CSV table of C-alpha atoms in Angstrom, one decimal:
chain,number,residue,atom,x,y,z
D,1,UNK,CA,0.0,0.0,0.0
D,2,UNK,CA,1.6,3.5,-1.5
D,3,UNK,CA,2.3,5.8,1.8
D,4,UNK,CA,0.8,9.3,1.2
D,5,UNK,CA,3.4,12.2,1.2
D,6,UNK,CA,4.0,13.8,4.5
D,7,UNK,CA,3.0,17.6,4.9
D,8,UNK,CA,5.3,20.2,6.5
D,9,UNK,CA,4.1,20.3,10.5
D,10,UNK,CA,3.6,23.9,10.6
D,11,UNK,CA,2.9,26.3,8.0
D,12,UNK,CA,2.2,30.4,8.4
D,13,UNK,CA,-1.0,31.5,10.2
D,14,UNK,CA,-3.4,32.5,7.6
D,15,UNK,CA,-7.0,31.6,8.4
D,16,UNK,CA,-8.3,35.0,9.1
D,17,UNK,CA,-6.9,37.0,6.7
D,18,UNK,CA,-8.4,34.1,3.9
D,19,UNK,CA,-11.7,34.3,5.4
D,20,UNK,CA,-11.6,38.3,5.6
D,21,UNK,CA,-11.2,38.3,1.9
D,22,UNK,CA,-13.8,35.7,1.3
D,23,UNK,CA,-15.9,37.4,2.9
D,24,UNK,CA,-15.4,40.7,0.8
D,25,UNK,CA,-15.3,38.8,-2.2
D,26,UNK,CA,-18.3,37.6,-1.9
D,27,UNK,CA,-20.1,41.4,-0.8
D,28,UNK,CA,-18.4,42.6,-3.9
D,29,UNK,CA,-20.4,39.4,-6.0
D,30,UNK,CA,-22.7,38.6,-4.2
D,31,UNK,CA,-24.2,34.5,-5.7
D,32,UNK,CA,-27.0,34.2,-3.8
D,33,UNK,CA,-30.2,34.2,-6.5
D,34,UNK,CA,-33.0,35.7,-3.8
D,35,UNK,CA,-35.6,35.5,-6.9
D,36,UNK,CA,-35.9,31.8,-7.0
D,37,UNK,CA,-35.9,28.9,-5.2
D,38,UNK,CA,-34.0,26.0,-6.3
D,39,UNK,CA,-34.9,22.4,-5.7
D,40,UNK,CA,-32.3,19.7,-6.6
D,41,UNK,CA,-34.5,16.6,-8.5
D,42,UNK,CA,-33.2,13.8,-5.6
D,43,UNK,CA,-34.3,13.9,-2.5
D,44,UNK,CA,-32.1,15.5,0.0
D,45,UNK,CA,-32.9,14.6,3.6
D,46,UNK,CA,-32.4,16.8,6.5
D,47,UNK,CA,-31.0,15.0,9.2
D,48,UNK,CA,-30.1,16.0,12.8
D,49,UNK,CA,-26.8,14.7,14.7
D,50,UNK,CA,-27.1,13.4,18.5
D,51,UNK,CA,-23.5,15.9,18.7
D,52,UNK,CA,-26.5,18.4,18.8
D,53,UNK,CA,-28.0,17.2,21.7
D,54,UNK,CA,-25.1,16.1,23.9
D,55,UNK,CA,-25.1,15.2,26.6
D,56,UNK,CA,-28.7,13.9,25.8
D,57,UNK,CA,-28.6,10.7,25.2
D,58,UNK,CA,-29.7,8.8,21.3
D,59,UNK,CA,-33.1,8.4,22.7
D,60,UNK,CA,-33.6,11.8,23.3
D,61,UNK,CA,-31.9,12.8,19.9
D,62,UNK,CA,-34.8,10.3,17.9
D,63,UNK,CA,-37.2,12.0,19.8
D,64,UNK,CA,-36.2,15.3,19.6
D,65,UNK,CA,-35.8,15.0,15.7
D,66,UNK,CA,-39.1,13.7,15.1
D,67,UNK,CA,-41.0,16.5,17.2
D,68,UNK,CA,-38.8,19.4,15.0
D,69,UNK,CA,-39.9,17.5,11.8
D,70,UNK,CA,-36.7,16.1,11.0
D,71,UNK,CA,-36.0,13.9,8.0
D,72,UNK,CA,-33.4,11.1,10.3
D,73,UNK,CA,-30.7,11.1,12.5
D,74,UNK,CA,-26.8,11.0,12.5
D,75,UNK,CA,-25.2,8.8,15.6
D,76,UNK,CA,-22.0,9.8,16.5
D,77,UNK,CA,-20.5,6.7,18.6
D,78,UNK,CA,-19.1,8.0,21.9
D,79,UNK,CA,-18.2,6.0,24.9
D,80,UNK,CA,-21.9,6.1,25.7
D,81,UNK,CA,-23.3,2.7,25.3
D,82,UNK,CA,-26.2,4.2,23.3
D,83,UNK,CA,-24.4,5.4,20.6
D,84,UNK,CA,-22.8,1.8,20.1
D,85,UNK,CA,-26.3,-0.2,20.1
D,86,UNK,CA,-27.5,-0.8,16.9
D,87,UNK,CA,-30.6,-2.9,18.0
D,88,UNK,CA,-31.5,0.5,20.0
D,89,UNK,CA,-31.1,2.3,16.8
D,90,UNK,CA,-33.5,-0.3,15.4
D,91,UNK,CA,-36.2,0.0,17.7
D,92,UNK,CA,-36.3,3.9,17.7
D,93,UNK,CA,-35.9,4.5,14.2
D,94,UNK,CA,-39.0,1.9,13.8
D,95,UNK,CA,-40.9,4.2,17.1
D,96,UNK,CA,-40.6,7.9,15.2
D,97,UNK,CA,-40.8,6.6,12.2
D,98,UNK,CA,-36.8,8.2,11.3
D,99,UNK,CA,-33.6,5.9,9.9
D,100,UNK,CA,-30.4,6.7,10.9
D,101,UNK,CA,-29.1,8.4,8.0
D,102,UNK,CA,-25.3,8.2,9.2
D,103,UNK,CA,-22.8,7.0,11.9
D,104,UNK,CA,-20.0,9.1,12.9
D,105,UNK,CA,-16.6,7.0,13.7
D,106,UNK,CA,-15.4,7.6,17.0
D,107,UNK,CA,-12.1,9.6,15.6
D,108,UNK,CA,-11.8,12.5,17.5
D,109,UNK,CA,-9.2,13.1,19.6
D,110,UNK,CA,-10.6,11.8,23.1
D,111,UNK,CA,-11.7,8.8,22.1
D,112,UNK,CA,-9.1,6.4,21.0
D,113,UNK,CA,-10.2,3.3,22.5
D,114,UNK,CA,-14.1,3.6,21.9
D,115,UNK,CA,-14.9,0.3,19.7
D,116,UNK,CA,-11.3,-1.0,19.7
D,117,UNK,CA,-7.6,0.3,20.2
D,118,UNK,CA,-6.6,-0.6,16.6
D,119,UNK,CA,-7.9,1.9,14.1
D,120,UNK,CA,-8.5,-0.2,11.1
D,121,UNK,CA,-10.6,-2.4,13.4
D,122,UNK,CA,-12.8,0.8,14.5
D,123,UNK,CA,-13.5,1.5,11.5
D,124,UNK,CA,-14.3,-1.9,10.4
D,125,UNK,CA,-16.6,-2.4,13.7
D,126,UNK,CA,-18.3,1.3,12.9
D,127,UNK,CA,-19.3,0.3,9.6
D,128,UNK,CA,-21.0,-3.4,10.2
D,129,UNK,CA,-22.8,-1.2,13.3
D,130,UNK,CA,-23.8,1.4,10.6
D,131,UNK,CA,-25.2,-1.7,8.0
D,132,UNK,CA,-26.9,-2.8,11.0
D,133,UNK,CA,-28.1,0.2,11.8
D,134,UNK,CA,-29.6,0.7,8.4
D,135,UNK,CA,-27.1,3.9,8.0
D,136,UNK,CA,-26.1,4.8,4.3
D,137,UNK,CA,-23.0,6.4,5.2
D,138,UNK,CA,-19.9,6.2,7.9
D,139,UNK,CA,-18.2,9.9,8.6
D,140,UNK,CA,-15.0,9.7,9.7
D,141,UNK,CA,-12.0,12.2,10.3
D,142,UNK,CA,-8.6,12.3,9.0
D,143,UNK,CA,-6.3,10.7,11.3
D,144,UNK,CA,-3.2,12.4,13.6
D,145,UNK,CA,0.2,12.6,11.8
D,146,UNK,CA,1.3,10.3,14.6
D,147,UNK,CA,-1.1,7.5,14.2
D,148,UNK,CA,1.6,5.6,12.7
D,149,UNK,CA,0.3,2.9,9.7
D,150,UNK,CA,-3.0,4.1,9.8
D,151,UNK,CA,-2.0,7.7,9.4
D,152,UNK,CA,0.6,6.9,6.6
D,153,UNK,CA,-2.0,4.5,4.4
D,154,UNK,CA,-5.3,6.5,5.2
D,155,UNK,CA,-5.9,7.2,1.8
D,156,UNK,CA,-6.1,3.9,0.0
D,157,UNK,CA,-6.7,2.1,3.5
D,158,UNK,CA,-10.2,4.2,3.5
D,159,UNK,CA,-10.8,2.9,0.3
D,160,UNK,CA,-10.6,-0.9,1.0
D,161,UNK,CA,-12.1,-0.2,4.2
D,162,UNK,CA,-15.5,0.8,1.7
D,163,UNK,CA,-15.2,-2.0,-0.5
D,164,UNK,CA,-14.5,-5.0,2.0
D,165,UNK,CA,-18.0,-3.6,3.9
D,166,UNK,CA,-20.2,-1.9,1.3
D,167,UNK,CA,-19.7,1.1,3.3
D,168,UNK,CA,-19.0,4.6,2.0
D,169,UNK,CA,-16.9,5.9,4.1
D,170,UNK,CA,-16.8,9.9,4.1
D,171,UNK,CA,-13.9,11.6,5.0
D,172,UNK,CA,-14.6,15.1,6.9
D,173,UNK,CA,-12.7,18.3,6.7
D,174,UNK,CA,-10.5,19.5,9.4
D,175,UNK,CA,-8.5,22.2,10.3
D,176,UNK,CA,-5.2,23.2,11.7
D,177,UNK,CA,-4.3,23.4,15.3
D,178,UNK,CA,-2.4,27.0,16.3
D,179,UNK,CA,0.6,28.1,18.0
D,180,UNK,CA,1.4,31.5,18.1
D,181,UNK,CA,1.9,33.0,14.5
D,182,UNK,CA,1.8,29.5,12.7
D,183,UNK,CA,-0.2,26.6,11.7
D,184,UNK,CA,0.9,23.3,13.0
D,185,UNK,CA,-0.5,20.3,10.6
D,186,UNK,CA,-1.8,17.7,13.1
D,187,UNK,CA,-3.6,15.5,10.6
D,188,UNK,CA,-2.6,13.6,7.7
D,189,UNK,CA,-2.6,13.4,4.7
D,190,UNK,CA,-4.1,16.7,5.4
D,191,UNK,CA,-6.8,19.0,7.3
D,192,UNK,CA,-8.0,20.1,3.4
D,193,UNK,CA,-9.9,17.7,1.7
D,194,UNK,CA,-8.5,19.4,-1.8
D,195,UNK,CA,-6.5,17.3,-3.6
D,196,UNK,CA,-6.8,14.1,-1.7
D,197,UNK,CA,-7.8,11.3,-3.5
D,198,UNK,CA,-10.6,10.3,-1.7
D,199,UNK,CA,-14.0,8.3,-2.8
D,200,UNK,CA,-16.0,10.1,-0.8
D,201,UNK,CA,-15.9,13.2,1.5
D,202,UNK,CA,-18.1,15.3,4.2
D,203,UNK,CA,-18.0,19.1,4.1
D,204,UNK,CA,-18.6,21.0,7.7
D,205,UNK,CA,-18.7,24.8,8.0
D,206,UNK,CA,-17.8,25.5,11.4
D,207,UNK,CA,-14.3,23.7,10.6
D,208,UNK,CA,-14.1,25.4,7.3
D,209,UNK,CA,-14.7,28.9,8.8
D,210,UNK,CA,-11.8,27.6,12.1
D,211,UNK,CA,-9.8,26.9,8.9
D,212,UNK,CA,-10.4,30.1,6.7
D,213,UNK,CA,-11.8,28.2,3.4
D,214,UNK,CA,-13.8,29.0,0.9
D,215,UNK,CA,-16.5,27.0,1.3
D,216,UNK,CA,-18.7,27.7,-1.6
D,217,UNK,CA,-15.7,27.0,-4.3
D,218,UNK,CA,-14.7,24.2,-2.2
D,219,UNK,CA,-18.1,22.6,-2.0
D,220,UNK,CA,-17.6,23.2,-5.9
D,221,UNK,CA,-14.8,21.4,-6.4
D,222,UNK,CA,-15.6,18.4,-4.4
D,223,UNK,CA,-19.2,17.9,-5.7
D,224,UNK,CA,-18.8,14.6,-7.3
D,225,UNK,CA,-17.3,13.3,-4.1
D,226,UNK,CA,-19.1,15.3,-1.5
D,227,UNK,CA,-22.3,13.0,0.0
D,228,UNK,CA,-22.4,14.5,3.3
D,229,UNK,CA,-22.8,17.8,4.5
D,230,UNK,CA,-22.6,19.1,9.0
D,231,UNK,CA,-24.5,22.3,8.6
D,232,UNK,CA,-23.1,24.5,11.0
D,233,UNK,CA,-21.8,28.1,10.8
D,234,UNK,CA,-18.3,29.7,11.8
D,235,UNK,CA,-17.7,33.5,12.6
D,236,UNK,CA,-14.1,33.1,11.3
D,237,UNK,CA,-12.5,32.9,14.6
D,238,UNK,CA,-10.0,30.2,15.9
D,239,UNK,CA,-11.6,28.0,17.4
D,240,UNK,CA,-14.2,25.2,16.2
D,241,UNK,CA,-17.7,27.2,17.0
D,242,UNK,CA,-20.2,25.0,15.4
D,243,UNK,CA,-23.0,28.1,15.6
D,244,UNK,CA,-26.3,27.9,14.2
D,245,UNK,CA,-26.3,27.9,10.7
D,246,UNK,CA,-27.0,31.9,9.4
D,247,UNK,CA,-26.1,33.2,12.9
D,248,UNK,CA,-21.8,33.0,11.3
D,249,UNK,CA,-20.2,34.2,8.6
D,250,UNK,CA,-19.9,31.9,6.0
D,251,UNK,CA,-21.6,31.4,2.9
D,252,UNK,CA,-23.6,28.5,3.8
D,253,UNK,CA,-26.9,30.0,2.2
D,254,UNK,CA,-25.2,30.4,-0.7
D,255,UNK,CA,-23.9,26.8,-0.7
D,256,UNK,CA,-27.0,25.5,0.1
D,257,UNK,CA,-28.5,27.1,-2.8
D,258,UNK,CA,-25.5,25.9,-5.1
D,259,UNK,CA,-25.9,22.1,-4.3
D,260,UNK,CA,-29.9,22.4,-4.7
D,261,UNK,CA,-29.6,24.3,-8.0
D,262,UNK,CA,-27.0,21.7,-9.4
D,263,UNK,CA,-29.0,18.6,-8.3
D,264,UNK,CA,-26.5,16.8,-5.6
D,265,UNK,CA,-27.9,14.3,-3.9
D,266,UNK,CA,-27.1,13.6,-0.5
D,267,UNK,CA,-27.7,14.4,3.2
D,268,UNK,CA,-27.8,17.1,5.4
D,269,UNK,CA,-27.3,16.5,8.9
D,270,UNK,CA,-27.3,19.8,11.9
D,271,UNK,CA,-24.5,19.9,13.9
D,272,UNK,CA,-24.5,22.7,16.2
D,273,UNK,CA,-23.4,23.3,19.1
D,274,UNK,CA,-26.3,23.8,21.7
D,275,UNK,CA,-24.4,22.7,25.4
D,276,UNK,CA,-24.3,26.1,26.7
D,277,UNK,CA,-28.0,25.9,26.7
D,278,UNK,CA,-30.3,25.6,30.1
D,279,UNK,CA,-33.5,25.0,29.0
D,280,UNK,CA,-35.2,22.6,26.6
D,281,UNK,CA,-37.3,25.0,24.9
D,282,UNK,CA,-34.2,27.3,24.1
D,283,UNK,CA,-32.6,24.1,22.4
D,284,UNK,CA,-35.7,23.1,20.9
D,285,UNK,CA,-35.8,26.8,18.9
D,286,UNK,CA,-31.9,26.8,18.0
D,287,UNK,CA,-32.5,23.3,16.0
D,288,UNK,CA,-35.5,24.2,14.8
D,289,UNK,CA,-34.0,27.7,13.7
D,290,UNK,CA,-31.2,25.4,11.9
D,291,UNK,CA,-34.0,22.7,10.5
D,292,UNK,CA,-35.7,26.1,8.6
D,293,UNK,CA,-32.8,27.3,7.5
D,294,UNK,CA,-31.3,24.3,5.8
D,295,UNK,CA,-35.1,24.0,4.1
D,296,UNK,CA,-35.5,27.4,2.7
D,297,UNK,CA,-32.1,27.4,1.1
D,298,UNK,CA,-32.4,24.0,-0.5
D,299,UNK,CA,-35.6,25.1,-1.8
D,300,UNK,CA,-37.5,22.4,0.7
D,301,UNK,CA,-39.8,24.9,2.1
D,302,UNK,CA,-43.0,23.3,1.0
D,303,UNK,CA,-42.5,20.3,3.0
D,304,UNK,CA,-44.4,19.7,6.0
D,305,UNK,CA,-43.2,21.5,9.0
C-alpha cells in the first residue's frame, strides 16, 4: 500500500486574513439568486446529529428530531453505550418513524479506545454497526500525523475499508491546530480535503470557517465526491464554533443554494453546538432555527413542518 506524502508540521498562520477576503469577495459578488428557489430533482434529507443534543442521550436525539420535523438522525459513537447499540437504533428509528441516516466513527481526539484500540478495526466495527443500523453512510476524520500505519496508508486504506463492507466511508474536513503565529498540521494526509484522493468526502462549515476556506468553491470542487454535508456556521474565529447555521459568517446560504440548483444528492445532517443551553425550549428553537434554515435554502420549504 503506496504511503501518502508527509506535509510540512507547521505552516504560516493564515485563516483569518483568507476568510476576511472571502468574505469581501463575496459582498463585492454577491451569488445568492434571492428570486428563485431551487430544488435539486433527488431527494435530499435533512437529518439532525445526537452531537446536537449532547449530553442527551440517542433516545432523546430520535425523539427530539421527530418533534422538530426532521428527515433522520446521525449517531456519533461516543463511549456512551447508546451510541454503540445498533438494536436500540433499530427499535427507535422503527418508534418515530426516522432511519439513521449516518454514523459518525469515534475519531476525534478523546476517544481512541471507543470500539477497539486498533484503528483499522474501529472503522471496520463502525461500519458493520452502521449496515446494522440501516445507515447509508460512515463519517470519519482524517487521522493524527502520529497514528503511525493508519495515518501513513489512510488514503487507500479508506478505500478498501469501503469496499470489504459496502460502506461509504466519508472523510470530513479539518482544520489546523495554532501556536502562536503558525499553523501546526496535526492531521494527515491533510486538514483540506482538496487534492486528496478520496472516494468520498463530508463538508462541515464550522471547521471550514476555524480553517479560513472558501467553502462555496470548495463545496464546488468536491461535488462529485461530497455525499455528506454538517450544517453549522463559523464567525471566522480560531476556534471550532459549530453556531447555528446563518447566525456565522460563512456562505452557507449560498452553498446550500448551489448544491440544490445543481441537483447533488445527498444528506444534510445539523450539527451545532447547543451545550451552553439551560433549557429545553431554548434548544428546541436553535435546532428548529437550523432545520428552517437548511429547508429554505435548499428550496425544501413546501415540506411539511
Amino acid at each position: 500500500m503506496a504511503e501518502s506524502p508527509r506535509p510540512p508540521l507547521t505552516s504560516r498562520n493564515a485563516a483569518r486574513s483568507k476568510a476576511r477576503r472571502q468574505r469581501e469577495a463575496l459582498a463585492e459578488n454577491p451569488v445568492y439568486d434571492s428570486d428563485a428557489s431551487h430544488r435539486s430533482e433527488h431527494e435530499i434529507r435533512i437529518g439532525l446529529s445526537t452531537s446536537s443534543v449532547y449530553p442527551m442521550t440517542v433516545r432523546e436525539c430520535f425523539e427530539t428530531a421527530a418533534r422538530l420535523g426532521y428527515d433522520g438522525v446521525e449517531v456519533m459513537i461516543t463511549n456512551n453505550e447508546e451510541t454503540q447499540d445498533p438494536a436500540l437504533m433499530n427499535l427507535l428509528s422503527r418508534s418515530t418513524g426516522l432511519p439513521v441516516l449516518s454514523v459518525h466513527a469515534p475519531t476525534l481526539l478523546l476517544l481512541p479506545r471507543v470500539m477497539h484500540h486498533d484503528h483499522w478495526e474501529k472503522l471496520r466495527r463502525t461500519a458493520e454497526l452502521a449496515k446494522d443500523a440501516g445507515a447509508d453512510t460512515v463519517v470519519l476524520h482524517p487521522p493524527f500525523r502520529w497514528q503511525g500505519s493508519y495515518a501513513r496508508h489512510f488514503v487507500e486504506g479508506v478505500r478498501q475499508m469501503a469496499r470489504e463492507t459496502g460502506m461509504p466511508l466519508a472523510v470530513e474536513n479539518m482544520y489546523p491546530w495554532r501556536a502562536g503565529l503558525r499553523e501546526v498540521i496535526v492531521y494527515a494526509p491533510h486538514w483540506d480535503l482538496a487534492g486528496q484522493d478520496y472516494d468520498a468526502v463530508t463538508f462541515d462549515f464550522s471547521h471550514a470557517s476555524t480553517a479560513g476556506t472558501d467553502a462555496l468553491e470548495a463545496v464546488r470542487t468536491l461535488f462529485p465526491k461530497l455525499r455528506h454535508i454538517h450544517l453549522t456556521d463559523g464567525a471566522g474565529t480560531l476556534t471550532d464554533e459549530h453556531l447555528v447555521p446563518g447566525r456565522g459568517r460563512m456562505p452557507v446560504a449560498e452553498t446550500l443554494q448551489y448544491l440544490a440548483k445543481h441537483d447533488w444528492s445527498g444528506d444534510v445532517v445539523v450539527e451545532v453546538n447547543t451545550r451552553f443551553t439551560a433549557r429545553r425550549s431554548t434548544r428546541d428553537a436553535m435546532l428548529a432555527e437550523s432545520l428552517a434554515f437548511a429547508r429554505r435554502h435548499l428550496g425544501l420549504d413546501s415540506r411539511q413542518s
